[in-house]
GROMACS .gro file of C-alpha atoms in nm:
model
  373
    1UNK     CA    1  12.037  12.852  12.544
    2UNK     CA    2  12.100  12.689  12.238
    3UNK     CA    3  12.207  12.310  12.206
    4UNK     CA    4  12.538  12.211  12.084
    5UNK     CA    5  12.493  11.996  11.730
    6UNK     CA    6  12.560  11.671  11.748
    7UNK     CA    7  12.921  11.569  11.720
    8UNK     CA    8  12.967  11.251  11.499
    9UNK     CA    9  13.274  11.037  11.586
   10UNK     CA   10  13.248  10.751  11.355
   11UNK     CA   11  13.434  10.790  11.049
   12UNK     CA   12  13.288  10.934  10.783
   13UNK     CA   13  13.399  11.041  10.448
   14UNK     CA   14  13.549  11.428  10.438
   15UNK     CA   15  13.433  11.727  10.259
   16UNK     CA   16  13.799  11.697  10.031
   17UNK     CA   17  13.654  11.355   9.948
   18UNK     CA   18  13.304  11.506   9.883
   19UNK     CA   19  13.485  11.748   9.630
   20UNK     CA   20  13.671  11.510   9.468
   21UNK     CA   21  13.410  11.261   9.380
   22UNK     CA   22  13.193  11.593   9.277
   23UNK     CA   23  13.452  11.660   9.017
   24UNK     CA   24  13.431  11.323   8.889
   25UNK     CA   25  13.069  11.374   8.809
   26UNK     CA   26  13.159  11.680   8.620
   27UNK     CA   27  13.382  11.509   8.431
   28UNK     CA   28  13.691  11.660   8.525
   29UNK     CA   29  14.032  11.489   8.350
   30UNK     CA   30  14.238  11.556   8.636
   31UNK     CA   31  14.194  11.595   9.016
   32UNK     CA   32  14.468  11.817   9.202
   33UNK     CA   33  14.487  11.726   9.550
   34UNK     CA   34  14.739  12.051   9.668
   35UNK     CA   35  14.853  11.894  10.012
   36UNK     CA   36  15.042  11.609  10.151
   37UNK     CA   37  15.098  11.306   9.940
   38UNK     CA   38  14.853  11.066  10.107
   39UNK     CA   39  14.602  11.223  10.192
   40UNK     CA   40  14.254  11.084  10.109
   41UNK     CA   41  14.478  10.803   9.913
   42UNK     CA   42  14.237  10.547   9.894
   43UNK     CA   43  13.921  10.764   9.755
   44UNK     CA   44  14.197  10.855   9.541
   45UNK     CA   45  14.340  10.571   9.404
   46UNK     CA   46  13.943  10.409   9.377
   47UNK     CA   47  13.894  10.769   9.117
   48UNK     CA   48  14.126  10.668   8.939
   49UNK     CA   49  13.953  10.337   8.893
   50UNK     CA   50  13.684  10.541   8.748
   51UNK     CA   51  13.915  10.681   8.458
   52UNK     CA   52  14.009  11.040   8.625
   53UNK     CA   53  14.407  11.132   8.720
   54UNK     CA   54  14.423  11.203   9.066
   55UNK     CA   55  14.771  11.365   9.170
   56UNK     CA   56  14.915  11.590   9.455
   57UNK     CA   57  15.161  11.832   9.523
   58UNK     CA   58  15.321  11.616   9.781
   59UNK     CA   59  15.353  11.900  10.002
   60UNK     CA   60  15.635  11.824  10.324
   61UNK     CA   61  15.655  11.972  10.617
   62UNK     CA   62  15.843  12.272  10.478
   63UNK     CA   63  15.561  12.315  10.263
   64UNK     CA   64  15.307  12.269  10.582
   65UNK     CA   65  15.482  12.644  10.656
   66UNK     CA   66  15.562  12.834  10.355
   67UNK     CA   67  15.313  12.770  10.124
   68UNK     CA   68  15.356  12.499   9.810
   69UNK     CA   69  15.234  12.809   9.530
   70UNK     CA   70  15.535  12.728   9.316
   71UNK     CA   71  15.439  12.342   9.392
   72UNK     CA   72  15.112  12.385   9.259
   73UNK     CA   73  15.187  12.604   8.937
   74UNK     CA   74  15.433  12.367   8.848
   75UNK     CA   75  15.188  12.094   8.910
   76UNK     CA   76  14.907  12.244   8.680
   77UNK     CA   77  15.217  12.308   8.404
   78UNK     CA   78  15.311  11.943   8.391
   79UNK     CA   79  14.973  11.787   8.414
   80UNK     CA   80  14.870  12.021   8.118
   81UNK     CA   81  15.177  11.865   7.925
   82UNK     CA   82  15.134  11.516   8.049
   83UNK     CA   83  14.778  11.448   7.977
   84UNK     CA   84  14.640  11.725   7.785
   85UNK     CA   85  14.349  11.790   8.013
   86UNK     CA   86  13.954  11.965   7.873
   87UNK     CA   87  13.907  12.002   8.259
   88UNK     CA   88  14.144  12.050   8.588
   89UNK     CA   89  13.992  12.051   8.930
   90UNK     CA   90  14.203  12.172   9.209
   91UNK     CA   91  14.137  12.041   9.569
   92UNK     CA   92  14.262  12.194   9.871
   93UNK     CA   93  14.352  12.007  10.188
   94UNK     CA   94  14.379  12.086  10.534
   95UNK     CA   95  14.733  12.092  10.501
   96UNK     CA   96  14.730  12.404  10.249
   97UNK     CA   97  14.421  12.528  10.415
   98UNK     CA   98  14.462  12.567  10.744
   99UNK     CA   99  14.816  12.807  10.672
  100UNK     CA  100  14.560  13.031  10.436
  101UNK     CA  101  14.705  12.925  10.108
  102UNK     CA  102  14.502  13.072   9.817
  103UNK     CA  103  14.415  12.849   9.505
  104UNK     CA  104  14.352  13.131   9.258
  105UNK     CA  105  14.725  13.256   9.245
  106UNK     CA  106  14.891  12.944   9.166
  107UNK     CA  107  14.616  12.870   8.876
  108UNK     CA  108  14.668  13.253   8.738
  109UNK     CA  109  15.070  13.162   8.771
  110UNK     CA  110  15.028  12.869   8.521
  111UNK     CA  111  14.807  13.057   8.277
  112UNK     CA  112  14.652  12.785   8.126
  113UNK     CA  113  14.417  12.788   7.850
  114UNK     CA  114  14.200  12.480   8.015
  115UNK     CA  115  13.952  12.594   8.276
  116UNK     CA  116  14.034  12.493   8.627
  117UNK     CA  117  13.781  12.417   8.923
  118UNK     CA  118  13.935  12.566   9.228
  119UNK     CA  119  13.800  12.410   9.540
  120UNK     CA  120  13.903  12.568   9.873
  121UNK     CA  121  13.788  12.278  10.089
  122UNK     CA  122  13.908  12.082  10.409
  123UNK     CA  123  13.789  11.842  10.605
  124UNK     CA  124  13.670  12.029  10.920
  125UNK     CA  125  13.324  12.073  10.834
  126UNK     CA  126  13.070  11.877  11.011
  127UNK     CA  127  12.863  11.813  10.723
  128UNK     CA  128  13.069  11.662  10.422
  129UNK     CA  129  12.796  11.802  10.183
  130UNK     CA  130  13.014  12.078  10.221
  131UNK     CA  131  13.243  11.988   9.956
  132UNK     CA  132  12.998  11.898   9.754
  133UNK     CA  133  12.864  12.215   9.715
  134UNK     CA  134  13.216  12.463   9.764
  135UNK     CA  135  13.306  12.238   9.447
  136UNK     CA  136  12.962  12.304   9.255
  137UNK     CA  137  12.960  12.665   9.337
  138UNK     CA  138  13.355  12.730   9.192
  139UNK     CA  139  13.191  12.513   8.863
  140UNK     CA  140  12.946  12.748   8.820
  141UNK     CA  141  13.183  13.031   8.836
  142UNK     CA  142  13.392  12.910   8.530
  143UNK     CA  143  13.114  12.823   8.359
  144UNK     CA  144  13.101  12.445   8.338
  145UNK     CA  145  12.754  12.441   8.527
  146UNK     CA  146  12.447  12.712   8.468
  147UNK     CA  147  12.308  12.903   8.784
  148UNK     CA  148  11.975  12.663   8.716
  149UNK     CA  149  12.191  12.366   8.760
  150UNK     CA  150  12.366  12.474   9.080
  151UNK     CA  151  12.020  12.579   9.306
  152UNK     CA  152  11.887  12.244   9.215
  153UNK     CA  153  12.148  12.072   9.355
  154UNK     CA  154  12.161  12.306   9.659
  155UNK     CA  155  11.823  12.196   9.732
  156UNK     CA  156  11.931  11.795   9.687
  157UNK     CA  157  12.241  11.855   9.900
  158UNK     CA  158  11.993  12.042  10.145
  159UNK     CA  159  11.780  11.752  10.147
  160UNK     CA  160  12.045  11.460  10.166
  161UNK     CA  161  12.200  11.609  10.474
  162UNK     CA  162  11.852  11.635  10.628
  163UNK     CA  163  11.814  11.246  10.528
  164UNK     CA  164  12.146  11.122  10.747
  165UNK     CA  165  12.065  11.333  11.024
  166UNK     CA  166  11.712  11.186  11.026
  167UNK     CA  167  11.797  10.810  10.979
  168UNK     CA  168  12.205  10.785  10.853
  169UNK     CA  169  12.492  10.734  10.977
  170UNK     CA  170  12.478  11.142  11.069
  171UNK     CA  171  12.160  11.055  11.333
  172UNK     CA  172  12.388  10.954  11.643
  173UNK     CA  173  12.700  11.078  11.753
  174UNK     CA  174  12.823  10.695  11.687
  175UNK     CA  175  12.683  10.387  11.533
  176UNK     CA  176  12.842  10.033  11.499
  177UNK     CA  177  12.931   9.934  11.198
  178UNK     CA  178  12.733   9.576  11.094
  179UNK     CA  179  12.694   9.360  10.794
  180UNK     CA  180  12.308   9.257  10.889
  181UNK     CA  181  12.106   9.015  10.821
  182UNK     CA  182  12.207   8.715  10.675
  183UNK     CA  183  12.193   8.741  10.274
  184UNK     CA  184  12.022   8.379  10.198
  185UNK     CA  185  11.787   8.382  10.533
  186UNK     CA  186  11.656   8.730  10.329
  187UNK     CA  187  11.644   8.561  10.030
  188UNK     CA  188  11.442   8.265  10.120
  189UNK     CA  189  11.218   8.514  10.252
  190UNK     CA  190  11.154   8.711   9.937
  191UNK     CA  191  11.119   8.412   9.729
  192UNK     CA  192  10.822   8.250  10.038
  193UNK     CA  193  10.654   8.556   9.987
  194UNK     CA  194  10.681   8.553   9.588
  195UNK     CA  195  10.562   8.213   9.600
  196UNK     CA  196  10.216   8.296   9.832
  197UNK     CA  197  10.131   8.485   9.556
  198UNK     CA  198  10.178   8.842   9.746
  199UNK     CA  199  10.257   9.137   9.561
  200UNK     CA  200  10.593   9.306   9.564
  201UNK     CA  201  10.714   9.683   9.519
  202UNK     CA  202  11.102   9.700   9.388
  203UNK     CA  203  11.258  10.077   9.468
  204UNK     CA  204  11.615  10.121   9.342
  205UNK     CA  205  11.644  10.449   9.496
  206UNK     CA  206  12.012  10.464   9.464
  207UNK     CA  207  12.308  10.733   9.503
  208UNK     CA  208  12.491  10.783   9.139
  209UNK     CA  209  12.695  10.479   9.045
  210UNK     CA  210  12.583  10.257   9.317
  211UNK     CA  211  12.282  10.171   9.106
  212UNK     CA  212  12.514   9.972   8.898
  213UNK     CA  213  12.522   9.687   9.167
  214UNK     CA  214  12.140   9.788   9.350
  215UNK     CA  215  11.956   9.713   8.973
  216UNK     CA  216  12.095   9.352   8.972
  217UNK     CA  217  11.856   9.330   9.282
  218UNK     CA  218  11.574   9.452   9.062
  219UNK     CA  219  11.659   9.236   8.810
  220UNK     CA  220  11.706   8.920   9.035
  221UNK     CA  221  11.380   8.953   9.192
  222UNK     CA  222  11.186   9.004   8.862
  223UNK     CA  223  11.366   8.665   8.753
  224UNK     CA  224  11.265   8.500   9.046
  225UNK     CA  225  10.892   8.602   8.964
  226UNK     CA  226  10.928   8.506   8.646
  227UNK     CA  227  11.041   8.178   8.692
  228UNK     CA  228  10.737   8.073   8.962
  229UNK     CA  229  10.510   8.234   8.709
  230UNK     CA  230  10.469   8.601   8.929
  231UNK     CA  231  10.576   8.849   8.743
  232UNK     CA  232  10.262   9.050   8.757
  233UNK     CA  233  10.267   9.043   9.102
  234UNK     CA  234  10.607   9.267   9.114
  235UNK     CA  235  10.603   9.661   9.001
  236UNK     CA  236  10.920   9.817   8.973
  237UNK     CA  237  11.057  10.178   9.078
  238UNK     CA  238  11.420  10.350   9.005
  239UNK     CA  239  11.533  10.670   9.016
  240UNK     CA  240  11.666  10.701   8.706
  241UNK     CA  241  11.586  10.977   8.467
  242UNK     CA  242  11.832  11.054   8.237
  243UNK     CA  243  11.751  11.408   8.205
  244UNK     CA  244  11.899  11.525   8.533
  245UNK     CA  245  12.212  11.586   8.740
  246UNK     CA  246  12.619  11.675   8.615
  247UNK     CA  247  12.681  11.456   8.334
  248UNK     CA  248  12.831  11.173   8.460
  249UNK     CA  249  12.538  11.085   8.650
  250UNK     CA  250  12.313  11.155   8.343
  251UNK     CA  251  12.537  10.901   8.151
  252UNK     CA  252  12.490  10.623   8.495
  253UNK     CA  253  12.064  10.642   8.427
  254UNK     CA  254  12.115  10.596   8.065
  255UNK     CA  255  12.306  10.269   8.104
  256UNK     CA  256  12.090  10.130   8.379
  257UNK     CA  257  11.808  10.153   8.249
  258UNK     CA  258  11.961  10.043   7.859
  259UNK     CA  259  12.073   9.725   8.031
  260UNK     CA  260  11.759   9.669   8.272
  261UNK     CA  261  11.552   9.745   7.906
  262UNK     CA  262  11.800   9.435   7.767
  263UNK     CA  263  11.723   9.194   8.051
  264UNK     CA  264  11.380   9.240   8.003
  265UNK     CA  265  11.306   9.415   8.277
  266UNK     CA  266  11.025   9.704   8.316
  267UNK     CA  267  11.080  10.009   8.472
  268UNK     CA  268  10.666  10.120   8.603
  269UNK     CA  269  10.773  10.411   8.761
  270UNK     CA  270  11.076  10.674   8.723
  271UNK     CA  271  11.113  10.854   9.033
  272UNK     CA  272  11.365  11.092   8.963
  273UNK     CA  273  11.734  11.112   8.872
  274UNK     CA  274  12.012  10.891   9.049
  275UNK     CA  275  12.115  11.262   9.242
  276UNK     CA  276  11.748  11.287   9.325
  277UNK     CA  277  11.781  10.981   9.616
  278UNK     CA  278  11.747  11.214   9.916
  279UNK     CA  279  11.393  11.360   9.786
  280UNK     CA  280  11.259  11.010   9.591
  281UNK     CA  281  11.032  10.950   9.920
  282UNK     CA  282  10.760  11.203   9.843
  283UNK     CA  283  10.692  11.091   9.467
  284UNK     CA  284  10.717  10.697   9.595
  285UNK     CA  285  10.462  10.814   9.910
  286UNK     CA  286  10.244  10.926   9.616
  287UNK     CA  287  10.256  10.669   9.410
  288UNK     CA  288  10.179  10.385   9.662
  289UNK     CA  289   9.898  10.571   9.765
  290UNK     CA  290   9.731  10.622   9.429
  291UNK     CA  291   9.837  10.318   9.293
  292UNK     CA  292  10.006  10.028   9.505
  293UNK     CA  293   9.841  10.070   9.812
  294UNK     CA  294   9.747   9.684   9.832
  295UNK     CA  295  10.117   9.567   9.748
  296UNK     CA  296  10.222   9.291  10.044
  297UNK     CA  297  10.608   9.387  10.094
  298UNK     CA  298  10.891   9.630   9.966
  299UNK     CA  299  11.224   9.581   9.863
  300UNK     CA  300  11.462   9.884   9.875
  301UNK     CA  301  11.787   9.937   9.763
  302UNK     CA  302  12.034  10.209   9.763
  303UNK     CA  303  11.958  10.462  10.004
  304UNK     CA  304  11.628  10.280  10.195
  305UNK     CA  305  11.606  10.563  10.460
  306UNK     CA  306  11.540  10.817  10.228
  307UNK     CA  307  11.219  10.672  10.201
  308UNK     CA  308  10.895  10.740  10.457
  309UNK     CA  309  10.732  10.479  10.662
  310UNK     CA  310  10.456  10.577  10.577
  311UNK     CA  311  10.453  10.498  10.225
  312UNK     CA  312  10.518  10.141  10.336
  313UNK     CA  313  10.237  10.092  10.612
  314UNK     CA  314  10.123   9.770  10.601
  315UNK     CA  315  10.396   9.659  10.427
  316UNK     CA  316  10.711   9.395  10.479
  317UNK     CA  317  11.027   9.622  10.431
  318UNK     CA  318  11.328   9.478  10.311
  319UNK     CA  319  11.614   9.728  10.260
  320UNK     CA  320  11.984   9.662  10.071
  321UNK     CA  321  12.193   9.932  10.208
  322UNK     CA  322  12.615   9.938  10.102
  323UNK     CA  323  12.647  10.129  10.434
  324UNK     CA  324  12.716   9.897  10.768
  325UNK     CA  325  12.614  10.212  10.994
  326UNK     CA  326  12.346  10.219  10.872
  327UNK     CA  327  12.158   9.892  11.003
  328UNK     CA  328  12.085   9.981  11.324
  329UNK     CA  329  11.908  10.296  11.200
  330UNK     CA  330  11.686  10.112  10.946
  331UNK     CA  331  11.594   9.866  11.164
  332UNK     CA  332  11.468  10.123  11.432
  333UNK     CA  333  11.260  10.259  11.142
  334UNK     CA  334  11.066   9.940  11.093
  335UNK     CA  335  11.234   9.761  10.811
  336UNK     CA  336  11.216   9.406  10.949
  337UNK     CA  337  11.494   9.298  10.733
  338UNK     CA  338  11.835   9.496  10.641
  339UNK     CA  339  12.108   9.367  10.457
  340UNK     CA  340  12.491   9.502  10.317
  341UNK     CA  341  12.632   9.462  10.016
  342UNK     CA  342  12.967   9.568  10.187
  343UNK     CA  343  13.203   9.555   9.871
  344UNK     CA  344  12.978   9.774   9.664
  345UNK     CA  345  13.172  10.097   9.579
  346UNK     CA  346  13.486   9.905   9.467
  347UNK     CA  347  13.280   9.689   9.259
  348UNK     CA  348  13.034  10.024   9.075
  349UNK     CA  349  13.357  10.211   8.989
  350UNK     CA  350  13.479  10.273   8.629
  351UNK     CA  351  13.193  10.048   8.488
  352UNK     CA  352  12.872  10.110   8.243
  353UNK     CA  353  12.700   9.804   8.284
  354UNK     CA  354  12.489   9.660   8.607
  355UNK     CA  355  12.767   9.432   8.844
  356UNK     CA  356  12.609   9.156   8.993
  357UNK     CA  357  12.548   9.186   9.327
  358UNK     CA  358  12.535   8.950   9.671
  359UNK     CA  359  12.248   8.933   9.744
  360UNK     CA  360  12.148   8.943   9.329
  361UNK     CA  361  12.336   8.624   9.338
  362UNK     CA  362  12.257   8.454   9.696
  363UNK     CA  363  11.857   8.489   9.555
  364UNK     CA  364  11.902   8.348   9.239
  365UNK     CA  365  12.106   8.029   9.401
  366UNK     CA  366  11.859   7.999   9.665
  367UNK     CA  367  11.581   8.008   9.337
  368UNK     CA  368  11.737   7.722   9.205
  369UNK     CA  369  11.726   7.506   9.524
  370UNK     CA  370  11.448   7.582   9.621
  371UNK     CA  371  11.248   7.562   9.282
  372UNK     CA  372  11.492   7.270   9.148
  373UNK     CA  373  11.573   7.419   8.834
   0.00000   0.00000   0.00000
């Protein structure tokens, strides 16, 4: 008989949330939620942060019934007028789902000459890569993505469900939230071990345009080596190739590593691009073991559980993780220390340059006592 999958009742963000943040990477001028007018309001109102229009049909309860196909045509009609859109992406909800309302007729209604990304998506599916990839597939279909583009990221989205349901916040049916360890306890730590003289491996293995805040890390703990006279003791790893993923995430690599260039700062190892965080840990595995194998402690940010023990045997692990779920799961991996920057996504949204980051600052404070300068 076969087991029933594990049921997850923690929150966690939906497949409609999944597609719109998709769309956003594709660069989409306008984001159609066709359903109720609050729902996922706050990942909507944070996209718009990011410089995309995020509206809704505002479907009632009437609506809930009948159908909102005039709604939407309408909808498409005025947001082609209003903003003059190269891209539309329409979302469905479980609202218009769930009564079998089809996305394609209101879009031929309107008759637009911009293409439009119709994503028939709700939030009942367990895994919210779902939405990722319903989105990629109906991108591929109008032609904004090639068929090359689109298996590559079904592999990644293959892979990066895998990864939660190995070590995420997808591993146990719930997991309490917690902000950690304490940020300047953490620091102290790095900057003891910096001072022994023992050798440190940086990873920014981070998810899109979270490595806007996780590179300040990289670039505080460089600073701190430099300033005790260390720097060769500290190697440096980031996922991010500019040559890979939807274009918006091409464009996040290129300005992280422009402004980690300007501080300085050298990148010894590209491990892949920032959509390549859920299959990083084999390349890192590799490297460490032809290269780094004698390195005294690691310090991972972004998405630290992506990453094997066993290319960190012998090692101190440190992780940064934005997500307070997933503590508990890093910590029963081995990382001896695992910290939250809890404000992150806020912070990494609508920028192009590296935001400095908690634990980026608590370090360099804690530098300055510590070294009295």
């Amino acid at each position: 008989m076969m087991g029933k999958e594990l049921s997850i009742i923690h929150p966690r963000p939906s497949s409609i949330v999944a597609a719109l943040y998709t769309l956003r990477d594709l660069n989409v001028d306008v984001a159609i939620l066709h359903g109720p007018p609050g729902c996922s309001f706050k990942h909507a109102r944070l996209l718009e942060e990011d410089g995309i229009r995020v509206v809704t049909t505002a479907l009632d309860e009437n609506g809930f019934v009948f159908g909102g196909r005039q709604e939407l045509s309408s909808l498409l009609e005025k947001v082609n007028e209003m903003f003059k859109p190269r891209l539309i992406g329409v979302v469905g909800t479980c609202a218009s789902m769930i009564i079998g309302e089809e996305l394609r007729e209101p879009v031929e209604d309107a008759n637009l000459d911009v293409p439009v990304i119709e994503v028939e998506v709700h939030a009942g599916y367990p895994d919210n890569t779902k939405g990722v990839l319903i989105t990629l597939e109906s991108a591929c279909e109008v032609g904004v993505i090639d068929r090359e583009e689109l298996e590559r990221q079904k592999v990644l989205l293959h892979e990066a469900t895998q990864v939660e349901k190995r070590h995420g916040a997808a591993s146990r049916q719930y997991l309490e939230p917690s902000r950690g360890d304490v940020k300047y306890k953490v620091a102290e730590r790095v900057i003891r071990l910096l001072q022994e003289g023992r050798k440190c491996i940086t990873i920014m293995n981070a998810k899109k345009e979270t490595g806007y805040m996780f590179a300040d890390i990289t670039a505080a703990v460089n600073e701190v080596a430099l300033a005790l006279g260390k720097e060769g003791n500290v190697v440096n790893m980031a996922n991010v190739d500019d040559s890979l993923g939807l274009p918006r995430v091409r464009h996040h690599a290129k300005c992280i590593a422009a402004d980690l260039k300007e501080r300085g700062i050298t990148v010894h190892e590209i491990i892949g691009g920032m959509d390549e965080y859920p299959v990083t840990g084999e390349r890192v595995n590799e490297l460490i073991k032809q290269k780094y194998k004698d390195y005294d402690f690691a310090l991972i940010t972004g998405v630290p559980h992506a990453i094997p023990m066993e290319a960190l045997e012998g090692m101190e692990v440190i992780s940064v993780t934005n997500g307070p779920r997933q503590v508990l799961p890093l910590k029963e991996m081995g990382h001896q220390h695992v910290i939250v920057e809890i404000d992150l996504h806020p912070k990494t949204l609508g920028v192009n340059h590296i935001v400095e980051s908690e634990f980026g600052a608590t370090l360099r404070e804690v530098a300055k006592d510590m070294l009295g300068k």
